Every structure is written in C-alpha cells, then in structure tokens.
Coordinates of C-alpha atoms in Angstrom, one line a residue:
M13 CA -2.4 108.2 -199.6
K14 CA 0.6 108.6 -198.0
L15 CA 1.5 104.9 -196.5
Q16 CA 0.4 101.5 -197.2
I17 CA 1.8 98.7 -194.9
L18 CA 2.1 95.3 -196.8
V19 CA 2.1 92.2 -195.0
P20 CA 2.5 88.3 -196.1
Q21 CA 0.3 86.4 -194.3
Y22 CA 1.2 82.6 -194.6
K23 CA -0.8 80.9 -192.0
E24 CA -0.6 83.4 -189.5
T25 CA -4.7 83.8 -187.4
D26 CA -6.8 86.5 -187.1
E27 CA -5.8 86.1 -183.2
I28 CA -2.0 86.3 -184.5
V29 CA -2.6 89.3 -187.2
K30 CA -4.9 90.9 -184.2
P31 CA -2.4 93.4 -182.5
L32 CA -0.5 94.6 -185.7
L33 CA -4.0 95.9 -187.0
D34 CA -4.6 96.8 -183.1
S35 CA -1.4 98.9 -182.1
I36 CA -1.8 100.6 -185.9
E37 CA -5.6 102.1 -184.2
V38 CA -3.9 102.9 -181.8
Q39 CA -1.6 105.4 -184.0
Q40 CA -1.8 109.4 -182.6
N41 CA -1.2 112.8 -184.6
V42 CA -2.3 111.2 -187.8
D43 CA -5.4 110.6 -189.9
L44 CA -5.1 107.0 -190.1
A45 CA -9.1 106.9 -192.3
N46 CA -7.0 109.1 -195.1
D47 CA -3.4 108.6 -195.1
V48 CA -3.0 104.7 -193.6
G49 CA -4.7 102.2 -195.5
V50 CA -3.3 98.0 -195.6
I51 CA -3.1 95.1 -197.4
I52 CA -1.9 91.6 -196.9
V53 CA -1.8 89.4 -199.2
N54 CA -2.3 85.1 -198.1
D55 CA 0.4 82.9 -199.4
G56 CA -1.6 80.5 -200.9
T57 CA -3.0 79.0 -197.4
D58 CA -6.3 77.7 -196.8
V59 CA -5.8 80.1 -194.1
R60 CA -7.9 82.8 -194.4
L61 CA -8.3 85.7 -192.2
S62 CA -11.9 87.5 -191.6
E63 CA -13.9 89.5 -192.0
E64 CA -14.8 90.2 -188.6
L65 CA -11.6 91.0 -188.2
F66 CA -11.1 93.9 -190.9
K67 CA -14.1 95.7 -189.3
R68 CA -12.6 96.5 -186.2
Y69 CA -10.7 99.5 -187.4
S70 CA -11.2 102.5 -188.7
F71 CA -8.1 102.3 -191.3
P72 CA -8.6 100.6 -195.4
I73 CA -8.0 96.8 -194.8
E74 CA -7.1 95.6 -199.0
Y75 CA -7.2 91.6 -198.0
H76 CA -6.2 89.2 -201.4
L77 CA -5.6 85.7 -202.2
A78 CA -2.4 84.4 -204.1
E79 CA -1.3 81.4 -205.2
H80 CA 2.3 79.8 -202.5
R81 CA 4.6 81.4 -204.1
G82 CA 6.8 82.0 -200.8
V83 CA 7.3 85.5 -199.1
S84 CA 9.7 87.7 -201.4
A85 CA 6.9 86.7 -204.3
T86 CA 4.4 87.3 -201.4
R87 CA 5.7 91.1 -200.7
N88 CA 5.7 91.4 -204.3
A89 CA 2.7 91.1 -204.7
C90 CA 1.8 93.3 -201.8
L91 CA 3.9 96.4 -203.9
D92 CA 2.2 95.8 -207.0
Y93 CA -1.8 96.3 -204.9
A94 CA -0.5 99.0 -203.2
T95 CA -1.3 103.3 -204.9
A96 CA 0.3 104.7 -201.8
D97 CA 3.3 107.9 -202.1
Y98 CA 5.5 105.4 -199.3
V99 CA 4.8 101.8 -198.0
M100 CA 6.2 99.6 -195.4
F101 CA 6.9 95.9 -195.1
C102 CA 5.4 94.2 -192.0
D103 CA 5.5 90.6 -190.7
A104 CA 1.8 89.4 -189.7
D105 CA 2.9 88.6 -186.3
D106 CA 4.7 91.3 -185.8
M107 CA 3.5 95.3 -184.4
F108 CA 3.9 98.9 -183.6
F109 CA 6.4 99.2 -180.8
N110 CA 4.6 103.3 -179.9
A111 CA 1.7 105.0 -180.1
C112 CA 3.6 107.2 -181.9
G113 CA 5.6 105.8 -184.3
L114 CA 3.8 106.8 -187.2
Y115 CA 3.7 110.1 -186.3
I116 CA 7.8 110.1 -186.2
V117 CA 7.7 108.0 -189.8
F118 CA 4.8 110.4 -191.5
R119 CA 7.4 113.6 -190.1
E120 CA 10.3 112.5 -192.2
M121 CA 8.1 112.5 -194.7
E122 CA 7.5 115.9 -194.7
G123 CA 9.2 118.5 -197.2
N124 CA 11.4 116.9 -199.5
G125 CA 10.3 112.7 -198.1
F126 CA 12.9 110.0 -198.6
D127 CA 14.0 107.1 -200.7
S128 CA 14.1 105.3 -198.5
F129 CA 14.2 105.3 -194.3
V130 CA 15.7 103.3 -192.2
S131 CA 14.5 102.8 -188.3
A132 CA 16.5 101.2 -185.1
F133 CA 14.1 98.6 -183.6
V134 CA 13.2 96.6 -181.1
E135 CA 13.3 92.4 -180.3
E136 CA 11.1 90.8 -178.2
S137 CA 12.9 87.6 -176.7
R138 CA 13.4 85.8 -173.6
E139 CA 15.8 85.5 -170.8
P140 CA 17.5 81.6 -171.5
V141 CA 16.8 80.3 -167.8
T142 CA 13.5 82.3 -166.3
K143 CA 12.4 83.4 -169.9
T144 CA 11.1 86.2 -168.4
P145 CA 10.1 88.6 -171.6
I146 CA 13.8 91.2 -172.3
Y147 CA 13.8 93.5 -174.9
I148 CA 17.0 94.2 -177.0
N149 CA 17.9 97.3 -179.1
H150 CA 18.7 96.9 -182.4
D151 CA 20.5 100.0 -184.3
M152 CA 19.7 100.6 -188.5
D153 CA 20.7 97.7 -190.1
S154 CA 20.7 96.4 -193.4
T155 CA 19.4 92.4 -192.2
F156 CA 15.9 93.2 -191.2
V157 CA 13.1 94.1 -193.0
H158 CA 11.8 95.8 -189.5
G159 CA 11.5 99.7 -189.4
K160 CA 12.1 100.5 -192.6
I161 CA 9.5 102.8 -195.5
H162 CA 10.4 103.3 -199.2
R163 CA 9.0 105.9 -201.6
R164 CA 6.7 103.7 -203.9
K165 CA 7.3 106.2 -206.6
Y166 CA 11.3 104.8 -206.0
L167 CA 11.1 101.1 -206.2
L168 CA 8.8 101.4 -209.4
E169 CA 11.6 104.0 -210.8
K170 CA 14.6 101.7 -209.7
G171 CA 13.2 98.2 -211.0
I172 CA 13.7 96.9 -206.8
R173 CA 11.7 93.8 -205.7
W174 CA 12.0 91.5 -203.8
N175 CA 13.5 88.8 -205.2
P176 CA 11.2 85.1 -205.7
S177 CA 13.8 83.3 -205.1
L178 CA 15.3 83.7 -201.8
T179 CA 12.7 83.0 -199.0
I180 CA 15.3 82.7 -196.2
H181 CA 17.3 85.9 -194.9
E182 CA 15.5 87.4 -198.4
D183 CA 15.8 90.8 -196.1
S184 CA 19.6 91.9 -197.1
Y185 CA 18.6 92.1 -200.5
F186 CA 16.4 94.3 -200.8
N187 CA 17.0 96.6 -197.8
C188 CA 21.0 96.5 -199.7
L189 CA 19.6 97.7 -202.8
C190 CA 17.0 99.7 -201.9
Q191 CA 20.0 102.2 -199.2
R192 CA 22.8 101.7 -201.7
L193 CA 20.0 102.9 -204.5
A194 CA 18.6 105.8 -203.0
G195 CA 19.3 109.4 -203.6
E196 CA 17.6 111.0 -200.4
L197 CA 18.0 108.0 -197.5
K198 CA 17.0 108.9 -193.7
Y199 CA 17.5 107.4 -190.4
S200 CA 16.1 107.6 -187.2
Q201 CA 17.4 106.6 -183.8
T202 CA 13.8 105.6 -182.3
P203 CA 12.4 102.5 -183.0
F204 CA 9.0 102.4 -183.1
Y205 CA 8.3 98.3 -184.8
L206 CA 8.7 95.5 -182.6
W207 CA 10.1 91.7 -183.7
K208 CA 7.3 90.2 -182.0
W209 CA 9.5 87.1 -179.3
R210 CA 6.9 84.2 -181.0
D211 CA 7.5 80.3 -180.0
A212 CA 6.7 79.0 -182.5
S213 CA 10.1 80.9 -184.8
V214 CA 12.6 78.8 -186.2
C215 CA 15.5 81.1 -186.5
R216 CA 15.5 82.1 -183.0
H217 CA 14.8 78.6 -181.5
D218 CA 17.4 76.8 -183.3
P219 CA 20.4 77.4 -181.8
K220 CA 22.0 75.9 -185.1
Y221 CA 20.2 78.0 -187.2
I222 CA 22.8 79.9 -188.7
L223 CA 24.7 76.3 -189.1
K224 CA 21.5 75.4 -191.7
T225 CA 21.2 78.8 -193.2
Y226 CA 24.7 79.8 -194.0
N227 CA 23.9 79.1 -197.3
N228 CA 20.7 80.6 -197.4
M229 CA 23.1 84.0 -196.7
L230 CA 25.6 83.1 -199.2
D231 CA 23.1 82.9 -202.0
S232 CA 21.5 86.0 -200.9
N233 CA 24.5 87.3 -200.9
D234 CA 25.1 86.1 -204.5
A235 CA 21.6 87.6 -206.0
L236 CA 22.1 91.2 -204.2
V237 CA 26.9 91.2 -205.9
Y238 CA 24.8 90.4 -209.3
Q239 CA 22.5 92.8 -209.3
F240 CA 25.3 95.7 -208.7
L241 CA 27.2 93.9 -211.5
L242 CA 23.7 93.8 -213.5
R243 CA 23.3 97.8 -213.2
D244 CA 26.5 98.7 -213.3
R245 CA 28.0 99.5 -209.9
K246 CA 31.2 97.6 -209.4
Q247 CA 32.5 99.4 -206.8
D248 CA 28.9 98.2 -204.4
A249 CA 30.0 94.4 -206.5
Q250 CA 33.1 95.2 -204.3
F251 CA 32.5 96.0 -201.3
Y252 CA 28.9 93.3 -201.0
A253 CA 31.0 90.4 -202.3
V254 CA 34.4 91.2 -200.1
S255 CA 32.4 91.2 -197.5
M256 CA 30.7 88.6 -197.4
I257 CA 33.9 86.1 -198.7
Y258 CA 35.7 87.6 -194.8
D259 CA 32.3 86.5 -193.3
A260 CA 32.6 83.3 -194.3
Y261 CA 35.9 83.1 -193.0
F262 CA 35.7 84.3 -190.1
T263 CA 32.5 82.3 -188.8
M264 CA 34.0 79.4 -190.1
N265 CA 36.4 79.8 -187.3
K266 CA 33.9 80.3 -184.7
D267 CA 33.7 77.6 -182.2
E268 CA 30.4 76.3 -184.0
W269 CA 31.8 75.1 -186.6
L270 CA 35.1 73.9 -185.5
N271 CA 33.3 71.8 -184.0
Q272 CA 33.1 68.0 -185.0
E273 CA 29.6 66.9 -184.7
N274 CA 28.7 70.0 -187.3
V275 CA 31.4 69.0 -189.4
E276 CA 28.8 67.7 -192.3
Y277 CA 27.2 72.0 -191.7
R278 CA 30.6 72.8 -191.7
R279 CA 31.8 70.9 -195.2
A280 CA 28.2 71.9 -196.8
T281 CA 28.5 75.6 -196.2
E282 CA 32.1 75.1 -197.5
L283 CA 30.9 74.0 -200.9
R284 CA 28.4 76.1 -202.0
F285 CA 31.5 78.9 -200.7
K286 CA 33.8 77.2 -202.9
D287 CA 31.4 78.0 -206.1
Y288 CA 30.7 81.7 -204.5
W289 CA 34.4 82.5 -204.6
V290 CA 34.9 81.2 -208.2
K291 CA 32.1 83.5 -209.3
Y292 CA 33.7 86.5 -207.6
K293 CA 37.2 85.8 -207.5
Y294 CA 37.6 88.8 -209.6
L295 CA 36.0 90.9 -207.3
H296 CA 37.9 90.5 -204.4
D297 CA 41.4 90.8 -206.3
S298 CA 40.8 94.6 -207.8
I299 CA 39.2 95.6 -205.1
P300 CA 41.3 99.0 -203.5
M301 CA 43.6 97.5 -200.7
D302 CA 42.5 100.8 -197.8
M303 CA 38.8 99.1 -198.5
K304 CA 39.3 95.9 -198.5
A305 CA 41.3 97.1 -195.2
Q306 CA 38.3 98.3 -193.8
I307 CA 36.3 95.1 -194.6
I308 CA 38.4 93.6 -193.0
M309 CA 38.7 95.4 -189.9
G310 CA 35.2 95.6 -189.5
I311 CA 34.0 92.3 -189.5
K312 CA 37.0 91.3 -187.8
T313 CA 35.9 92.9 -184.6
R314 CA 32.3 92.3 -185.0
M315 CA 32.8 88.6 -185.2
Y316 CA 35.3 88.7 -181.7
A317 CA 32.4 90.3 -179.9
E318 CA 29.9 87.4 -181.0
G319 CA 33.1 84.9 -179.8
M320 CA 36.0 84.2 -182.4
V321 CA 38.9 84.2 -180.3
L322 CA 41.5 83.4 -182.9
E323 CA 41.6 82.0 -186.3
T324 CA 43.1 78.4 -187.1
L325 CA 44.0 78.5 -190.8
T326 CA 45.2 81.8 -192.6
F327 CA 42.9 83.1 -194.9
E328 CA 44.9 82.2 -197.7
Q329 CA 45.1 78.4 -196.5
W330 CA 41.3 79.1 -195.6
I331 CA 41.0 80.2 -199.1
R332 CA 43.4 76.5 -200.3
Q333 CA 41.6 74.6 -198.8
V334 CA 38.2 75.3 -199.7
E335 CA 39.0 75.6 -204.1
E336 CA 40.7 72.1 -203.3
M337 CA 37.6 70.5 -202.1
E338 CA 35.5 67.7 -203.5
E339 CA 32.0 66.6 -203.9
T340 CA 31.0 64.1 -202.4
K341 CA 30.7 61.2 -204.9

C-alpha cells in the first residue's frame, strides 16, 4: 500500500468524520482499493464510530480503540498500526480540498520519493461581522499538521514520534523534526488539504487563546530544542531556541500583552519563559551573530505585520526584568 491516512478520533461522531472519508472516496486517478488506507484510533472515548459508516467506502479502514492518552499519543498509536510506504496525519474534522489531492501526492512519490512532503493548505474561516465563509491560503509552514506526508520508514529510522506530553501546539515539535532531519524534503505550493471550520473550535473562537496557551508553545519548543541537543544537532537547537526567545520578546510588546486586563497571562508566561531562558541562555549567547540577526529581522518583520508597533523595552531590559521575577508566595 502506498499511503495510509492516520486519524485520531476523540469525540467526533460519524457525521463529523464522514466529510473526510467522503473526500477520500472521490479522489481521482488513484487506486483507492489497493493504494490508499485509513487508520482511525479512538482516544479512549465512548463516542464510537459505526461499522455502517465504514462500509460505504471502497478503501480499507481500520478502527482501533485505545485508552485516553491525548492527541499526540493517539497519533503515535496510529503510526504503530501503519504498514504503508507513506503516512499522512489528518484531523478527524478536516477533509481534502479537491478531488486531485492524492493524485498530487502520488506524483510526488514517484522516482526517489521523499522523506517529508510539505504543502500549502486552505483554512476555512468566517467573516467576523456577517459570518460568511471565507477561505484563506496558507503557505508551507511548520506550525500545523495539515498538508504534510512522510515516508514511514524514515520516521522509524530517525525515531521521529509525537511527544506524548504535548497536547497543545504539539504540531510544530513533530513537523520541525521531520523537516530538519529529512534527507529528501519536497514542497508544493498547490493546496489539497482543508482545515475545516468548526463552531466548537476553541483555538479560532477564543480571542485570548494565544494568551492562554503561549506557555504551551514554550513547552513544545523546549522539547524540540532538547531533542536536537540529544541528536547532537547544536545548530538546529540554537536556531529554534533563539527564534523562540525573540518571538517571546516581540510578542510581549503586542497590545494585548500590554493590556492591563491580561496582566496575569503575561506574568504566567514570563515566569515560564524565565525557566526557558535559564535553560537555553547559553545557546543564545553562542549563536553566530549573522544567524541571530537574520532570526531577529524575520521575527520583527512578522510581528510588525501582526500589529506590534514599537518595543516598549529593549531586549536587554526585558531579559533583566524577567530574570528578577519571583514566584508568587
């Protein structure tokens, strides 16, 4: 089998999962019965998918039950069941964007294939006032699981797995490892994956989602940097540590983080950052100046585009302030 699509399922019902399976069934110019399979692992919930749903499709579907361990551990369980040449992780509430998606993927597999394949993807959103559906194109990134395929034996050979301790912003840990360790990495500007809108989606409805979960970004990056150090890849560790350090600095200069009503979120984040800084300050201090300058320029440009106007403190002033912070008694 060429490709297995790996899907963690928690409380998604038949109705929610059906669009994903429907979008696989309509794929053109591929042998669904022999070349494509789906593996779904239930993450310890009593919301079970039905055999009646699976019987509608021409491709094989495996459905496994597991104890509740979170999305990362469940994706690992999917990977453990996989036997195909390539694997693609999909969320249960998403779908393929067009009927030629798998054709695009299989064309990229031809010849020498790839270790990892990264594609642009489409986000379904809503216009804030009218709630009219809008569709946003995302270029290739290392943040989201969407639109990425991996050679299964490459993941096994490199020991690349999802970190079971990460359940929020867990994608970037796995994606960055896959892309940095790949010997053959391919990209596609053509999107074939749709990140569907869901009314129950917290990350796109809660205006304070990033304020509440920035600590999870630090946890994910911390695990990633540590993983690169374990693999004796200091330059990668430096790149991601310094990128996180300056991302945090410029983020703290955004209006929402300076707003007094969010002071507790800021304090909690800066206390978590203090631990991160103590752990990886040596990577910041030892990185080549030209690499640091490129990282800072890239992050600053992105932050200005996201609404940051002006730094209220210099980096050195902010670091000194963070170092002097104490836990609340």
